[in-house]
PDB file of C-alpha atoms in Angstrom:
ATOM      1  CA  MET A   1     123.215 120.456  91.882  1.00 48.00           C
ATOM      2  CA  LYS A   2     125.260 118.300  89.493  1.00 45.00           C
ATOM      3  CA  ASN A   3     128.386 119.955  90.891  1.00 49.00           C
ATOM      4  CA  ILE A   4     127.339 119.054  94.448  1.00 47.00           C
ATOM      5  CA  LEU A   5     126.723 115.421  93.538  1.00 47.00           C
ATOM      6  CA  LEU A   6     129.975 115.150  91.569  1.00 44.00           C
ATOM      7  CA  SER A   7     132.037 116.761  94.326  1.00 48.00           C
ATOM      8  CA  THR A   8     130.489 114.445  96.910  1.00 50.00           C
ATOM      9  CA  LEU A   9     131.266 111.420  94.739  1.00 47.00           C
ATOM     10  CA  ALA A  10     134.819 112.600  94.111  1.00 46.00           C
ATOM     11  CA  LEU A  11     135.396 113.161  97.797  1.00 50.00           C
ATOM     12  CA  PHE A  12     134.295 109.637  98.695  1.00 48.00           C
ATOM     13  CA  ILE A  13     136.324 108.094  95.889  1.00 45.00           C
ATOM     14  CA  GLY A  14     139.374 109.957  97.141  1.00 47.00           C
ATOM     15  CA  LEU A  15     139.016 108.678 100.678  1.00 47.00           C
ATOM     16  CA  GLN A  16     140.632 105.270 100.492  1.00 46.00           C
ATOM     17  CA  GLY A  17     140.907 104.633 104.225  1.00 49.00           C
ATOM     18  CA  ILE A  18     137.263 104.949 105.179  1.00 53.00           C
ATOM     19  CA  ALA A  19     135.588 102.177 107.144  1.00 49.00           C
ATOM     20  CA  LEU A  20     133.238  99.778 105.371  1.00 45.00           C
ATOM     21  CA  ALA A  21     131.615  97.462 107.917  1.00 41.00           C
ATOM     22  CA  ASP A  22     131.771  99.789 110.923  1.00 85.00           C
ATOM     23  CA  ALA A  23     129.810 102.705 109.479  1.00 95.00           C
ATOM     24  CA  PRO A  24     127.514 104.125 112.186  1.00 97.00           C
ATOM     25  CA  HIS A  25     123.785 104.361 111.438  1.00 97.00           C
ATOM     26  CA  GLU A  26     122.302 104.987 114.885  1.00 97.00           C
ATOM     27  CA  LEU A  27     122.500 107.990 117.179  1.00 98.00           C
ATOM     28  CA  GLY A  28     120.492 108.634 120.334  1.00 97.00           C
ATOM     29  CA  GLY A  29     118.277 105.658 119.557  1.00 97.00           C
ATOM     30  CA  PHE A  30     117.348 106.952 116.064  1.00 98.00           C
ATOM     31  CA  VAL A  31     118.420 105.070 112.929  1.00 98.00           C
ATOM     32  CA  LEU A  32     119.203 106.582 109.531  1.00 97.00           C
ATOM     33  CA  GLY A  33     116.838 105.373 106.814  1.00 96.00           C
ATOM     34  CA  ASP A  34     114.090 104.416 109.254  1.00 97.00           C
ATOM     35  CA  PRO A  35     110.607 105.922 108.818  1.00 97.00           C
ATOM     36  CA  VAL A  36     110.276 108.909 111.122  1.00 97.00           C
ATOM     37  CA  SER A  37     106.827 107.645 112.186  1.00 95.00           C
ATOM     38  CA  LYS A  38     108.585 104.781 113.985  1.00 97.00           C
ATOM     39  CA  TYR A  39     109.726 107.284 116.633  1.00 97.00           C
ATOM     40  CA  GLU A  40     106.558 109.321 117.178  1.00 96.00           C
ATOM     41  CA  ASP A  41     106.678 108.678 120.921  1.00 96.00           C
ATOM     42  CA  ARG A  42     110.164 110.216 121.070  1.00 97.00           C
ATOM     43  CA  LEU A  43     109.429 113.265 118.884  1.00 98.00           C
ATOM     44  CA  ARG A  44     107.532 116.529 119.296  1.00 97.00           C
ATOM     45  CA  MET A  45     105.168 115.922 116.397  1.00 94.00           C
ATOM     46  CA  ASN A  46     103.811 119.491 116.478  1.00 96.00           C
ATOM     47  CA  SER A  47     107.289 120.947 115.840  1.00 97.00           C
ATOM     48  CA  VAL A  48     107.644 119.862 112.185  1.00 96.00           C
ATOM     49  CA  MET A  49     109.117 122.533 109.906  1.00 95.00           C
ATOM     50  CA  PRO A  50     110.259 122.507 106.272  1.00 91.00           C
ATOM     51  CA  ILE A  51     113.902 123.374 105.647  1.00 89.00           C
ATOM     52  CA  ARG A  52     114.227 126.799 104.063  1.00 84.00           C
ATOM     53  CA  HIS A  53     115.163 126.641 100.366  1.00 79.00           C
ATOM     54  CA  LEU A  54     114.850 122.842 100.484  1.00 79.00           C
ATOM     55  CA  GLU A  55     111.223 122.172 101.277  1.00 76.00           C
ATOM     56  CA  SER A  56     111.529 118.485 100.371  1.00 83.00           C
ATOM     57  CA  LEU A  57     113.298 118.079 103.730  1.00 92.00           C
ATOM     58  CA  LYS A  58     111.595 118.599 107.067  1.00 95.00           C
ATOM     59  CA  GLU A  59     112.957 118.763 110.597  1.00 97.00           C
ATOM     60  CA  ILE A  60     111.329 117.722 113.839  1.00 98.00           C
ATOM     61  CA  GLU A  61     112.438 118.204 117.447  1.00 98.00           C
ATOM     62  CA  THR A  62     113.173 115.267 119.713  1.00 98.00           C
ATOM     63  CA  ARG A  63     111.714 114.882 123.165  1.00 97.00           C
ATOM     64  CA  GLU A  64     114.080 114.633 126.141  1.00 95.00           C
ATOM     65  CA  LEU A  65     116.964 112.229 125.540  1.00 96.00           C
ATOM     66  CA  GLU A  66     119.341 111.076 128.242  1.00 96.00           C
ATOM     67  CA  GLY A  67     122.694 112.837 127.917  1.00 96.00           C
ATOM     68  CA  TYR A  68     121.436 115.299 125.314  1.00 97.00           C
ATOM     69  CA  LYS A  69     120.079 118.826 125.689  1.00 96.00           C
ATOM     70  CA  SER A  70     118.125 118.883 122.419  1.00 97.00           C
ATOM     71  CA  GLY A  71     117.895 117.250 119.029  1.00 98.00           C
ATOM     72  CA  LEU A  72     116.599 117.554 115.489  1.00 98.00           C
ATOM     73  CA  ILE A  73     115.648 114.757 113.112  1.00 98.00           C
ATOM     74  CA  TYR A  74     115.624 115.513 109.378  1.00 97.00           C
ATOM     75  CA  TYR A  75     113.548 113.434 106.998  1.00 96.00           C
ATOM     76  CA  GLY A  76     112.705 113.416 103.320  1.00 94.00           C
ATOM     77  CA  THR A  77     109.366 114.102 101.650  1.00 91.00           C
ATOM     78  CA  CYS A  78     110.286 113.765  97.968  1.00 89.00           C
ATOM     79  CA  THR A  79     112.252 110.663  96.950  1.00 87.00           C
ATOM     80  CA  ASN A  80     112.601 109.226 100.446  1.00 85.00           C
ATOM     81  CA  ALA A  81     109.240 110.052 101.935  1.00 88.00           C
ATOM     82  CA  ASN A  82     109.370 110.070 105.757  1.00 93.00           C
ATOM     83  CA  ARG A  83     112.794 108.378 105.906  1.00 96.00           C
ATOM     84  CA  ILE A  84     115.385 109.819 108.280  1.00 97.00           C
ATOM     85  CA  VAL A  85     118.313 111.337 106.376  1.00 97.00           C
ATOM     86  CA  ARG A  86     120.076 113.190 109.211  1.00 97.00           C
ATOM     87  CA  ILE A  87     120.241 113.118 113.019  1.00 98.00           C
ATOM     88  CA  LYS A  88     121.608 116.152 114.873  1.00 98.00           C
ATOM     89  CA  LEU A  89     121.865 116.113 118.656  1.00 98.00           C
ATOM     90  CA  LYS A  90     123.263 118.621 121.130  1.00 97.00           C
ATOM     91  CA  TYR A  91     124.970 117.221 124.208  1.00 97.00           C
ATOM     92  CA  GLU A  92     123.881 118.185 127.685  1.00 96.00           C
ATOM     93  CA  ASN A  93     127.472 118.981 128.707  1.00 96.00           C
ATOM     94  CA  PRO A  94     128.625 122.111 126.789  1.00 94.00           C
ATOM     95  CA  SER A  95     132.248 122.227 127.987  1.00 94.00           C
ATOM     96  CA  LYS A  96     135.306 122.023 125.767  1.00 94.00           C
ATOM     97  CA  LYS A  97     136.796 119.479 128.179  1.00 96.00           C
ATOM     98  CA  PHE A  98     133.832 117.194 127.505  1.00 96.00           C
ATOM     99  CA  TYR A  99     134.310 117.719 123.751  1.00 97.00           C
ATOM    100  CA  TYR A 100     137.908 116.511 123.885  1.00 97.00           C
ATOM    101  CA  LYS A 101     136.877 113.461 125.927  1.00 97.00           C
ATOM    102  CA  LEU A 102     134.250 112.686 123.291  1.00 97.00           C
ATOM    103  CA  LEU A 103     136.774 113.216 120.514  1.00 97.00           C
ATOM    104  CA  ASP A 104     139.143 110.690 122.081  1.00 96.00           C
ATOM    105  CA  ARG A 105     136.336 108.131 122.248  1.00 97.00           C
ATOM    106  CA  PHE A 106     135.235 108.851 118.677  1.00 96.00           C
ATOM    107  CA  LYS A 107     138.803 108.291 117.487  1.00 95.00           C
ATOM    108  CA  ALA A 108     139.062 105.051 119.471  1.00 94.00           C
ATOM    109  CA  ARG A 109     135.871 103.752 117.855  1.00 95.00           C
ATOM    110  CA  PHE A 110     136.079 105.156 114.311  1.00 95.00           C
ATOM    111  CA  GLY A 111     139.758 105.938 113.802  1.00 95.00           C
ATOM    112  CA  GLU A 112     141.276 109.310 112.975  1.00 95.00           C
ATOM    113  CA  PRO A 113     138.849 111.796 111.376  1.00 96.00           C
ATOM    114  CA  ASP A 114     139.060 112.432 107.643  1.00 96.00           C
ATOM    115  CA  GLU A 115     138.492 116.167 107.512  1.00 96.00           C
ATOM    116  CA  TRP A 116     138.829 119.279 109.693  1.00 96.00           C
ATOM    117  CA  ARG A 117     135.564 121.265 109.507  1.00 94.00           C
ATOM    118  CA  GLY A 118     136.365 123.933 112.096  1.00 91.00           C
ATOM    119  CA  ASP A 119     137.642 127.468 111.542  1.00 88.00           C
ATOM    120  CA  PRO A 120     141.256 128.743 111.711  1.00 88.00           C
ATOM    121  CA  PHE A 121     140.581 130.623 114.967  1.00 85.00           C
ATOM    122  CA  HIS A 122     139.158 127.528 116.705  1.00 83.00           C
ATOM    123  CA  ILE A 123     135.919 129.288 117.565  1.00 87.00           C
ATOM    124  CA  ARG A 124     134.305 126.242 115.988  1.00 91.00           C
ATOM    125  CA  LEU A 125     136.037 122.904 116.569  1.00 95.00           C
ATOM    126  CA  ALA A 126     134.724 120.276 114.196  1.00 96.00           C
ATOM    127  CA  TRP A 127     135.999 116.989 112.798  1.00 97.00           C
ATOM    128  CA  LYS A 128     134.307 114.842 110.178  1.00 97.00           C
ATOM    129  CA  TRP A 129     134.473 111.122 109.420  1.00 97.00           C
ATOM    130  CA  TYR A 130     133.376 109.518 106.151  1.00 97.00           C
ATOM    131  CA  PHE A 131     132.146 105.940 105.878  1.00 97.00           C
ATOM    132  CA  ILE A 132     130.815 103.555 103.256  1.00 95.00           C
ATOM    133  CA  ASP A 133     128.715 100.749 104.687  1.00 94.00           C
ATOM    134  CA  ASP A 134     128.262  97.187 103.425  1.00 91.00           C
ATOM    135  CA  ALA A 135     125.440  98.301 101.116  1.00 92.00           C
ATOM    136  CA  GLY A 136     127.574 101.044  99.538  1.00 94.00           C
ATOM    137  CA  ASN A 137     125.801 103.876 101.365  1.00 95.00           C
ATOM    138  CA  GLN A 138     127.797 106.985 102.221  1.00 96.00           C
ATOM    139  CA  ILE A 139     127.584 108.066 105.859  1.00 97.00           C
ATOM    140  CA  GLY A 140     128.975 111.298 107.306  1.00 97.00           C
ATOM    141  CA  LEU A 141     129.694 111.945 110.992  1.00 98.00           C
ATOM    142  CA  ILE A 142     130.605 115.333 112.506  1.00 98.00           C
ATOM    143  CA  LEU A 143     131.588 116.067 116.109  1.00 97.00           C
ATOM    144  CA  GLN A 144     131.555 119.790 116.859  1.00 97.00           C
ATOM    145  CA  HIS A 145     132.189 122.289 119.647  1.00 96.00           C
ATOM    146  CA  ASN A 146     131.093 125.918 119.354  1.00 93.00           C
ATOM    147  CA  THR A 147     132.855 128.421 121.580  1.00 86.00           C
ATOM    148  CA  GLN A 148     130.873 131.460 120.498  1.00 68.00           C
ATOM    149  CA  ILE A 149     129.136 131.848 117.148  1.00 58.00           C
ATOM    150  CA  GLU A 150     126.343 134.306 116.467  1.00 57.00           C
ATOM    151  CA  ASP A 151     123.965 131.883 114.785  1.00 56.00           C
ATOM    152  CA  GLU A 152     124.990 128.817 116.774  1.00 59.00           C
ATOM    153  CA  LYS A 153     124.852 128.545 120.546  1.00 74.00           C
ATOM    154  CA  LYS A 154     127.841 127.468 122.612  1.00 86.00           C
ATOM    155  CA  GLY A 155     128.109 123.757 123.243  1.00 94.00           C
ATOM    156  CA  ASN A 156     128.828 120.325 121.796  1.00 96.00           C
ATOM    157  CA  SER A 157     126.899 118.589 119.057  1.00 97.00           C
ATOM    158  CA  VAL A 158     127.035 115.499 116.863  1.00 98.00           C
ATOM    159  CA  LYS A 159     125.573 115.065 113.390  1.00 98.00           C
ATOM    160  CA  LEU A 160     125.051 111.775 111.533  1.00 98.00           C
ATOM    161  CA  THR A 161     124.004 111.965 107.869  1.00 97.00           C
ATOM    162  CA  HIS A 162     122.970 109.408 105.250  1.00 97.00           C
ATOM    163  CA  SER A 163     124.557 111.231 102.298  1.00 95.00           C
ATOM    164  CA  ASN A 164     122.928 109.081  99.608  1.00 93.00           C
ATOM    165  CA  LEU A 165     119.418 109.812 100.844  1.00 94.00           C
ATOM    166  CA  LEU A 166     120.243 113.497 101.303  1.00 93.00           C
ATOM    167  CA  ASP A 167     121.626 113.807  97.754  1.00 92.00           C
ATOM    168  CA  GLN A 168     118.502 112.114  96.415  1.00 91.00           C
ATOM    169  CA  GLU A 169     116.353 114.691  98.194  1.00 89.00           C
ATOM    170  CA  TYR A 170     118.426 117.528  96.738  1.00 87.00           C
ATOM    171  CA  ALA A 171     118.077 116.079  93.233  1.00 89.00           C
ATOM    172  CA  CYS A 172     114.344 115.468  93.648  1.00 87.00           C
ATOM    173  CA  PHE A 173     113.783 119.001  94.953  1.00 82.00           C
ATOM    174  CA  GLU A 174     115.760 120.490  92.059  1.00 83.00           C
ATOM    175  CA  GLN A 175     113.820 118.435  89.511  1.00 82.00           C
ATOM    176  CA  ALA A 176     110.516 119.518  91.065  1.00 71.00           C
ATOM    177  CA  GLY A 177     111.653 123.148  90.777  1.00 64.00           C
ATOM    178  CA  ILE A 178     112.633 122.717  87.123  1.00 58.00           C
ATOM    179  CA  GLN A 179     109.267 121.130  86.340  1.00 57.00           C
ATOM    180  CA  ALA A 180     107.402 123.891  88.197  1.00 56.00           C
ATOM    181  CA  GLU A 181     109.272 126.525  86.172  1.00 58.00           C
ATOM    182  CA  LYS A 182     108.404 124.724  82.915  1.00 60.00           C
ATOM    183  CA  ASP A 183     104.744 124.581  83.943  1.00 56.00           C
ATOM    184  CA  ARG A 184     104.810 128.274  84.842  1.00 63.00           C
ATOM    185  CA  LYS A 185     106.276 129.257  81.458  1.00 63.00           C
ATOM    186  CA  LYS A 186     103.804 127.027  79.630  1.00 62.00           C
ATOM    187  CA  LYS A 187     100.885 128.561  81.481  1.00 64.00           C
ATOM    188  CA  LYS A 188     102.229 132.044  80.765  1.00 65.00           C
ATOM    189  CA  LYS A 189     102.120 131.342  77.021  1.00 65.00           C
ATOM    190  CA  GLU A 190      98.508 130.204  77.170  1.00 69.00           C
ATOM    191  CA  GLU A 191      95.638 132.648  76.598  1.00 71.00           C
ATOM    192  CA  PRO A 192      94.685 134.212  79.964  1.00 68.00           C
ATOM    193  CA  ASP A 193      91.208 133.946  81.443  1.00 74.00           C
ATOM    194  CA  TRP A 194      90.077 137.373  80.280  1.00 73.00           C
ATOM    195  CA  ASP A 195      86.809 137.167  82.190  1.00 76.00           C
ATOM    196  CA  ASN A 196      88.726 136.692  85.427  1.00 76.00           C
ATOM    197  CA  LEU A 197      90.771 139.825  84.671  1.00 73.00           C
ATOM    198  CA  MET A 198      87.733 142.045  84.061  1.00 76.00           C
ATOM    199  CA  PRO A 199      85.545 143.860  86.588  1.00 76.00           C
ATOM    200  CA  HIS A 200      81.970 142.582  86.895  1.00 71.00           C
TER     201      HIS A 200
END
């Protein structure tokens, strides 16, 4: 976990040209850092699921959004209880032509992307922008097109992440796991409840 946090910090320090005041925080009407309960009328509240191997994060499906086919909102439950840390939406138009039109508009608004996140064969086309806002928060933005990937359906998607809040959730989850392991070892050393282990 320390390596993840250090690499994230190093990456942002190394990016000198990132925008400060123009960092995006809103996507599809949802705002990073807001309490997820603020959007109950726009979410399928019965669709909440914990993220595998990171149960301190949960995801919830959006209801119908104009221009989008589907969406997932990720929020914290550990350090940032109920605060939105990531917004991921899939566009209604799945074509590559639409992707390139979006890319042109993203570049016009946010400048050239900072990192290529696609694959060498261009099965996945993905560009990422990094931002630091006025409060010093790190924001990540990814625009992606999938041509054909086994675990990801064809189409266009956009992902907006509050990296600070996400890193805090990772750290909190790791600390909870370390504490649970300590408690387990401590309990293991204690004298067992012999009566509970015997037939009656």
